[in-house]
Amino acid sequence: MGALADGLIVSAIGLIIDLANLEGLLSLELWLGSAIWLVWFAAIAKRGQTPGKQMLSTQVIRTDGSAASRKLMWAREVGYRAAVNVPVILVGQLYPGSTVSELVLAAIAIIVLADGIAIFFSPDRQTLHDRVFGTLVISIRPVRQTSAELRAL
């Protein structure tokens, strides 16, 4: 769910940049995108949370229960994003508008879908990239106690 919220946030930012009609200024779009990306990952590395995870009160930790280091958070996010985005960019540049591009995009979509669906087949509800990096997404919402439990205190 955090990834979905993050996707909506990033899509909104991308739409705003696109609506600004910066088509002729590719380098400006690239710089803006890079700046947003750096701010995004700085937030992730500091707290172990993307903005979407903050909204949903979830956090990334190591599978042993310890806090995820900044280095691990950067590796997890950059590794996942690179695995998804680099093939798309390369194929788009090498084979623009071709069937090869469409096949690669379809393959990437299947991989991203499989990554998300993996939570339903993992006892700890881990995505594939969580398994690769030894991380786990947990809820950090306070546990609500029933009135009977509170009276027992």
JSON list of C-alpha atoms in Angstrom, two decimals:
[
{"chain": "A", "resi": 1, "resn": "MET", "atom": "CA", "xyz": [0.00, 0.00, 0.00]},
{"chain": "A", "resi": 2, "resn": "GLY", "atom": "CA", "xyz": [2.88, 2.34, 0.76]},
{"chain": "A", "resi": 3, "resn": "ALA", "atom": "CA", "xyz": [4.22, 1.81, -2.76]},
{"chain": "A", "resi": 4, "resn": "LEU", "atom": "CA", "xyz": [0.80, 2.67, -4.18]},
{"chain": "A", "resi": 5, "resn": "ALA", "atom": "CA", "xyz": [0.69, 5.90, -2.16]},
{"chain": "A", "resi": 6, "resn": "ASP", "atom": "CA", "xyz": [4.25, 6.70, -3.27]},
{"chain": "A", "resi": 7, "resn": "GLY", "atom": "CA", "xyz": [3.30, 6.06, -6.89]},
{"chain": "A", "resi": 8, "resn": "LEU", "atom": "CA", "xyz": [0.39, 8.47, -6.62]},
{"chain": "A", "resi": 9, "resn": "ILE", "atom": "CA", "xyz": [2.62, 11.16, -5.09]},
{"chain": "A", "resi": 10, "resn": "VAL", "atom": "CA", "xyz": [5.34, 10.75, -7.73]},
{"chain": "A", "resi": 11, "resn": "SER", "atom": "CA", "xyz": [2.75, 10.63, -10.54]},
{"chain": "A", "resi": 12, "resn": "ALA", "atom": "CA", "xyz": [1.22, 13.88, -9.29]},
{"chain": "A", "resi": 13, "resn": "ILE", "atom": "CA", "xyz": [4.64, 15.55, -9.28]},
{"chain": "A", "resi": 14, "resn": "GLY", "atom": "CA", "xyz": [5.34, 14.20, -12.78]},
{"chain": "A", "resi": 15, "resn": "LEU", "atom": "CA", "xyz": [1.97, 15.48, -14.00]},
{"chain": "A", "resi": 16, "resn": "ILE", "atom": "CA", "xyz": [2.72, 18.96, -12.63]},
{"chain": "A", "resi": 17, "resn": "ILE", "atom": "CA", "xyz": [6.10, 18.97, -14.38]},
{"chain": "A", "resi": 18, "resn": "ASP", "atom": "CA", "xyz": [4.46, 17.73, -17.59]},
{"chain": "A", "resi": 19, "resn": "LEU", "atom": "CA", "xyz": [1.71, 20.34, -17.39]},
{"chain": "A", "resi": 20, "resn": "ALA", "atom": "CA", "xyz": [4.40, 23.00, -17.09]},
{"chain": "A", "resi": 21, "resn": "ASN", "atom": "CA", "xyz": [5.11, 22.09, -20.74]},
{"chain": "A", "resi": 22, "resn": "LEU", "atom": "CA", "xyz": [8.85, 21.69, -20.39]},
{"chain": "A", "resi": 23, "resn": "GLU", "atom": "CA", "xyz": [9.12, 19.52, -23.51]},
{"chain": "A", "resi": 24, "resn": "GLY", "atom": "CA", "xyz": [11.68, 21.75, -25.14]},
{"chain": "A", "resi": 25, "resn": "LEU", "atom": "CA", "xyz": [13.71, 21.87, -21.97]},
{"chain": "A", "resi": 26, "resn": "LEU", "atom": "CA", "xyz": [14.65, 18.21, -21.57]},
{"chain": "A", "resi": 27, "resn": "SER", "atom": "CA", "xyz": [17.66, 19.09, -19.47]},
{"chain": "A", "resi": 28, "resn": "LEU", "atom": "CA", "xyz": [15.47, 21.12, -17.10]},
{"chain": "A", "resi": 29, "resn": "GLU", "atom": "CA", "xyz": [13.07, 18.19, -16.76]},
{"chain": "A", "resi": 30, "resn": "LEU", "atom": "CA", "xyz": [16.02, 15.92, -16.10]},
{"chain": "A", "resi": 31, "resn": "TRP", "atom": "CA", "xyz": [17.39, 18.25, -13.43]},
{"chain": "A", "resi": 32, "resn": "LEU", "atom": "CA", "xyz": [13.98, 18.64, -11.77]},
{"chain": "A", "resi": 33, "resn": "GLY", "atom": "CA", "xyz": [13.42, 14.89, -11.82]},
{"chain": "A", "resi": 34, "resn": "SER", "atom": "CA", "xyz": [16.89, 14.28, -10.37]},
{"chain": "A", "resi": 35, "resn": "ALA", "atom": "CA", "xyz": [16.35, 16.84, -7.61]},
{"chain": "A", "resi": 36, "resn": "ILE", "atom": "CA", "xyz": [12.99, 15.30, -6.67]},
{"chain": "A", "resi": 37, "resn": "TRP", "atom": "CA", "xyz": [14.56, 11.84, -6.71]},
{"chain": "A", "resi": 38, "resn": "LEU", "atom": "CA", "xyz": [17.39, 12.95, -4.38]},
{"chain": "A", "resi": 39, "resn": "VAL", "atom": "CA", "xyz": [14.98, 14.57, -1.91]},
{"chain": "A", "resi": 40, "resn": "TRP", "atom": "CA", "xyz": [12.78, 11.47, -2.04]},
{"chain": "A", "resi": 41, "resn": "PHE", "atom": "CA", "xyz": [15.66, 9.12, -1.23]},
{"chain": "A", "resi": 42, "resn": "ALA", "atom": "CA", "xyz": [17.06, 11.44, 1.44]},
{"chain": "A", "resi": 43, "resn": "ALA", "atom": "CA", "xyz": [13.70, 11.15, 3.22]},
{"chain": "A", "resi": 44, "resn": "ILE", "atom": "CA", "xyz": [13.76, 7.36, 2.86]},
{"chain": "A", "resi": 45, "resn": "ALA", "atom": "CA", "xyz": [17.29, 6.98, 4.18]},
{"chain": "A", "resi": 46, "resn": "LYS", "atom": "CA", "xyz": [16.67, 9.18, 7.21]},
{"chain": "A", "resi": 47, "resn": "ARG", "atom": "CA", "xyz": [13.57, 7.44, 8.58]},
{"chain": "A", "resi": 48, "resn": "GLY", "atom": "CA", "xyz": [13.25, 4.11, 6.79]},
{"chain": "A", "resi": 49, "resn": "GLN", "atom": "CA", "xyz": [10.01, 5.43, 5.33]},
{"chain": "A", "resi": 50, "resn": "THR", "atom": "CA", "xyz": [8.90, 6.81, 2.01]},
{"chain": "A", "resi": 51, "resn": "PRO", "atom": "CA", "xyz": [6.26, 9.55, 2.17]},
{"chain": "A", "resi": 52, "resn": "GLY", "atom": "CA", "xyz": [3.66, 6.87, 1.35]},
{"chain": "A", "resi": 53, "resn": "LYS", "atom": "CA", "xyz": [4.88, 4.70, 4.22]},
{"chain": "A", "resi": 54, "resn": "GLN", "atom": "CA", "xyz": [4.69, 7.73, 6.54]},
{"chain": "A", "resi": 55, "resn": "MET", "atom": "CA", "xyz": [1.07, 8.33, 5.50]},
{"chain": "A", "resi": 56, "resn": "LEU", "atom": "CA", "xyz": [0.21, 4.68, 6.19]},
{"chain": "A", "resi": 57, "resn": "SER", "atom": "CA", "xyz": [2.28, 4.44, 9.42]},
{"chain": "A", "resi": 58, "resn": "THR", "atom": "CA", "xyz": [4.58, 1.70, 8.13]},
{"chain": "A", "resi": 59, "resn": "GLN", "atom": "CA", "xyz": [8.35, 1.45, 8.23]},
{"chain": "A", "resi": 60, "resn": "VAL", "atom": "CA", "xyz": [11.12, -0.70, 6.76]},
{"chain": "A", "resi": 61, "resn": "ILE", "atom": "CA", "xyz": [13.26, -2.69, 9.20]},
{"chain": "A", "resi": 62, "resn": "ARG", "atom": "CA", "xyz": [15.75, -5.55, 8.87]},
{"chain": "A", "resi": 63, "resn": "THR", "atom": "CA", "xyz": [14.37, -9.08, 9.12]},
{"chain": "A", "resi": 64, "resn": "ASP", "atom": "CA", "xyz": [16.14, -9.52, 12.48]},
{"chain": "A", "resi": 65, "resn": "GLY", "atom": "CA", "xyz": [14.04, -6.65, 13.88]},
{"chain": "A", "resi": 66, "resn": "SER", "atom": "CA", "xyz": [16.83, -4.08, 13.97]},
{"chain": "A", "resi": 67, "resn": "ALA", "atom": "CA", "xyz": [16.61, -0.69, 12.29]},
{"chain": "A", "resi": 68, "resn": "ALA", "atom": "CA", "xyz": [17.53, -0.59, 8.61]},
{"chain": "A", "resi": 69, "resn": "SER", "atom": "CA", "xyz": [20.70, 1.45, 8.09]},
{"chain": "A", "resi": 70, "resn": "ARG", "atom": "CA", "xyz": [20.80, 4.38, 5.70]},
{"chain": "A", "resi": 71, "resn": "LYS", "atom": "CA", "xyz": [23.09, 2.39, 3.43]},
{"chain": "A", "resi": 72, "resn": "LEU", "atom": "CA", "xyz": [20.65, -0.54, 3.34]},
{"chain": "A", "resi": 73, "resn": "MET", "atom": "CA", "xyz": [17.70, 1.78, 2.64]},
{"chain": "A", "resi": 74, "resn": "TRP", "atom": "CA", "xyz": [19.55, 3.42, -0.25]},
{"chain": "A", "resi": 75, "resn": "ALA", "atom": "CA", "xyz": [20.60, 0.03, -1.64]},
{"chain": "A", "resi": 76, "resn": "ARG", "atom": "CA", "xyz": [17.03, -1.30, -1.35]},
{"chain": "A", "resi": 77, "resn": "GLU", "atom": "CA", "xyz": [15.38, 1.66, -3.05]},
{"chain": "A", "resi": 78, "resn": "VAL", "atom": "CA", "xyz": [18.02, 2.32, -5.70]},
{"chain": "A", "resi": 79, "resn": "GLY", "atom": "CA", "xyz": [18.38, -1.41, -6.44]},
{"chain": "A", "resi": 80, "resn": "TYR", "atom": "CA", "xyz": [14.65, -1.88, -6.91]},
{"chain": "A", "resi": 81, "resn": "ARG", "atom": "CA", "xyz": [14.19, 1.29, -8.97]},
{"chain": "A", "resi": 82, "resn": "ALA", "atom": "CA", "xyz": [17.20, 0.50, -11.16]},
{"chain": "A", "resi": 83, "resn": "ALA", "atom": "CA", "xyz": [15.98, -3.06, -11.77]},
{"chain": "A", "resi": 84, "resn": "VAL", "atom": "CA", "xyz": [12.66, -1.69, -12.96]},
{"chain": "A", "resi": 85, "resn": "ASN", "atom": "CA", "xyz": [13.63, 1.55, -14.71]},
{"chain": "A", "resi": 86, "resn": "VAL", "atom": "CA", "xyz": [17.01, 0.91, -16.38]},
{"chain": "A", "resi": 87, "resn": "PRO", "atom": "CA", "xyz": [15.72, -1.79, -18.78]},
{"chain": "A", "resi": 88, "resn": "VAL", "atom": "CA", "xyz": [12.75, 0.39, -19.69]},
{"chain": "A", "resi": 89, "resn": "ILE", "atom": "CA", "xyz": [14.96, 3.40, -20.45]},
{"chain": "A", "resi": 90, "resn": "LEU", "atom": "CA", "xyz": [17.56, 1.40, -22.39]},
{"chain": "A", "resi": 91, "resn": "VAL", "atom": "CA", "xyz": [15.05, -0.47, -24.53]},
{"chain": "A", "resi": 92, "resn": "GLY", "atom": "CA", "xyz": [13.05, 2.72, -25.09]},
{"chain": "A", "resi": 93, "resn": "GLN", "atom": "CA", "xyz": [16.20, 4.39, -26.40]},
{"chain": "A", "resi": 94, "resn": "LEU", "atom": "CA", "xyz": [17.38, 1.44, -28.49]},
{"chain": "A", "resi": 95, "resn": "TYR", "atom": "CA", "xyz": [14.01, 0.36, -29.91]},
{"chain": "A", "resi": 96, "resn": "PRO", "atom": "CA", "xyz": [11.62, 3.33, -29.71]},
{"chain": "A", "resi": 97, "resn": "GLY", "atom": "CA", "xyz": [8.03, 2.41, -30.53]},
{"chain": "A", "resi": 98, "resn": "SER", "atom": "CA", "xyz": [8.89, -1.17, -31.47]},
{"chain": "A", "resi": 99, "resn": "THR", "atom": "CA", "xyz": [7.42, -4.51, -30.47]},
{"chain": "A", "resi": 100, "resn": "VAL", "atom": "CA", "xyz": [10.61, -5.16, -28.49]},
{"chain": "A", "resi": 101, "resn": "SER", "atom": "CA", "xyz": [9.86, -2.10, -26.34]},
{"chain": "A", "resi": 102, "resn": "GLU", "atom": "CA", "xyz": [6.32, -3.30, -25.75]},
{"chain": "A", "resi": 103, "resn": "LEU", "atom": "CA", "xyz": [7.52, -6.79, -24.79]},
{"chain": "A", "resi": 104, "resn": "VAL", "atom": "CA", "xyz": [10.09, -5.42, -22.34]},
{"chain": "A", "resi": 105, "resn": "LEU", "atom": "CA", "xyz": [7.49, -3.11, -20.80]},
{"chain": "A", "resi": 106, "resn": "ALA", "atom": "CA", "xyz": [5.12, -6.06, -20.43]},
{"chain": "A", "resi": 107, "resn": "ALA", "atom": "CA", "xyz": [7.87, -8.14, -18.81]},
{"chain": "A", "resi": 108, "resn": "ILE", "atom": "CA", "xyz": [8.71, -5.34, -16.38]},
{"chain": "A", "resi": 109, "resn": "ALA", "atom": "CA", "xyz": [5.02, -4.94, -15.52]},
{"chain": "A", "resi": 110, "resn": "ILE", "atom": "CA", "xyz": [4.80, -8.68, -14.78]},
{"chain": "A", "resi": 111, "resn": "ILE", "atom": "CA", "xyz": [7.92, -8.49, -12.58]},
{"chain": "A", "resi": 112, "resn": "VAL", "atom": "CA", "xyz": [6.55, -5.50, -10.63]},
{"chain": "A", "resi": 113, "resn": "LEU", "atom": "CA", "xyz": [3.21, -7.29, -10.22]},
{"chain": "A", "resi": 114, "resn": "ALA", "atom": "CA", "xyz": [4.94, -10.49, -9.06]},
{"chain": "A", "resi": 115, "resn": "ASP", "atom": "CA", "xyz": [6.99, -8.44, -6.60]},
{"chain": "A", "resi": 116, "resn": "GLY", "atom": "CA", "xyz": [3.82, -7.06, -5.02]},
{"chain": "A", "resi": 117, "resn": "ILE", "atom": "CA", "xyz": [1.86, -10.31, -5.13]},
{"chain": "A", "resi": 118, "resn": "ALA", "atom": "CA", "xyz": [4.70, -12.08, -3.29]},
{"chain": "A", "resi": 119, "resn": "ILE", "atom": "CA", "xyz": [3.41, -10.63, -0.01]},
{"chain": "A", "resi": 120, "resn": "PHE", "atom": "CA", "xyz": [0.47, -13.04, -0.17]},
{"chain": "A", "resi": 121, "resn": "PHE", "atom": "CA", "xyz": [2.81, -16.05, -0.31]},
{"chain": "A", "resi": 122, "resn": "SER", "atom": "CA", "xyz": [5.24, -14.95, 2.39]},
{"chain": "A", "resi": 123, "resn": "PRO", "atom": "CA", "xyz": [4.57, -15.54, 6.09]},
{"chain": "A", "resi": 124, "resn": "ASP", "atom": "CA", "xyz": [6.08, -12.12, 6.86]},
{"chain": "A", "resi": 125, "resn": "ARG", "atom": "CA", "xyz": [4.30, -10.48, 3.89]},
{"chain": "A", "resi": 126, "resn": "GLN", "atom": "CA", "xyz": [7.60, -9.62, 2.19]},
{"chain": "A", "resi": 127, "resn": "THR", "atom": "CA", "xyz": [7.90, -8.47, -1.40]},
{"chain": "A", "resi": 128, "resn": "LEU", "atom": "CA", "xyz": [10.57, -10.08, -3.57]},
{"chain": "A", "resi": 129, "resn": "HIS", "atom": "CA", "xyz": [12.83, -7.05, -3.20]},
{"chain": "A", "resi": 130, "resn": "ASP", "atom": "CA", "xyz": [12.38, -7.19, 0.60]},
{"chain": "A", "resi": 131, "resn": "ARG", "atom": "CA", "xyz": [13.61, -10.80, 0.49]},
{"chain": "A", "resi": 132, "resn": "VAL", "atom": "CA", "xyz": [16.61, -9.83, -1.64]},
{"chain": "A", "resi": 133, "resn": "PHE", "atom": "CA", "xyz": [17.63, -7.03, 0.74]},
{"chain": "A", "resi": 134, "resn": "GLY", "atom": "CA", "xyz": [16.67, -8.76, 4.01]},
{"chain": "A", "resi": 135, "resn": "THR", "atom": "CA", "xyz": [14.06, -6.17, 4.95]},
{"chain": "A", "resi": 136, "resn": "LEU", "atom": "CA", "xyz": [10.50, -6.19, 6.21]},
{"chain": "A", "resi": 137, "resn": "VAL", "atom": "CA", "xyz": [7.77, -3.55, 6.20]},
{"chain": "A", "resi": 138, "resn": "ILE", "atom": "CA", "xyz": [5.99, -3.24, 9.55]},
{"chain": "A", "resi": 139, "resn": "SER", "atom": "CA", "xyz": [3.13, -1.21, 10.95]},
{"chain": "A", "resi": 140, "resn": "ILE", "atom": "CA", "xyz": [4.16, 1.41, 13.49]},
{"chain": "A", "resi": 141, "resn": "ARG", "atom": "CA", "xyz": [0.66, 2.38, 14.53]},
{"chain": "A", "resi": 142, "resn": "PRO", "atom": "CA", "xyz": [0.08, 2.26, 18.26]},
{"chain": "A", "resi": 143, "resn": "VAL", "atom": "CA", "xyz": [-1.82, -0.82, 19.37]},
{"chain": "A", "resi": 144, "resn": "ARG", "atom": "CA", "xyz": [-5.28, 0.03, 20.67]},
{"chain": "A", "resi": 145, "resn": "GLN", "atom": "CA", "xyz": [-6.27, -1.72, 23.83]},
{"chain": "A", "resi": 146, "resn": "THR", "atom": "CA", "xyz": [-9.80, -2.74, 24.65]},
{"chain": "A", "resi": 147, "resn": "SER", "atom": "CA", "xyz": [-11.49, -1.25, 27.70]},
{"chain": "A", "resi": 148, "resn": "ALA", "atom": "CA", "xyz": [-11.23, -4.65, 29.43]},
{"chain": "A", "resi": 149, "resn": "GLU", "atom": "CA", "xyz": [-7.47, -4.70, 28.85]},
{"chain": "A", "resi": 150, "resn": "LEU", "atom": "CA", "xyz": [-7.16, -1.15, 30.19]},
{"chain": "A", "resi": 151, "resn": "ARG", "atom": "CA", "xyz": [-9.17, -2.02, 33.33]},
{"chain": "A", "resi": 152, "resn": "ALA", "atom": "CA", "xyz": [-6.88, -5.00, 33.94]},
{"chain": "A", "resi": 153, "resn": "LEU", "atom": "CA", "xyz": [-3.93, -2.64, 34.20]}
]
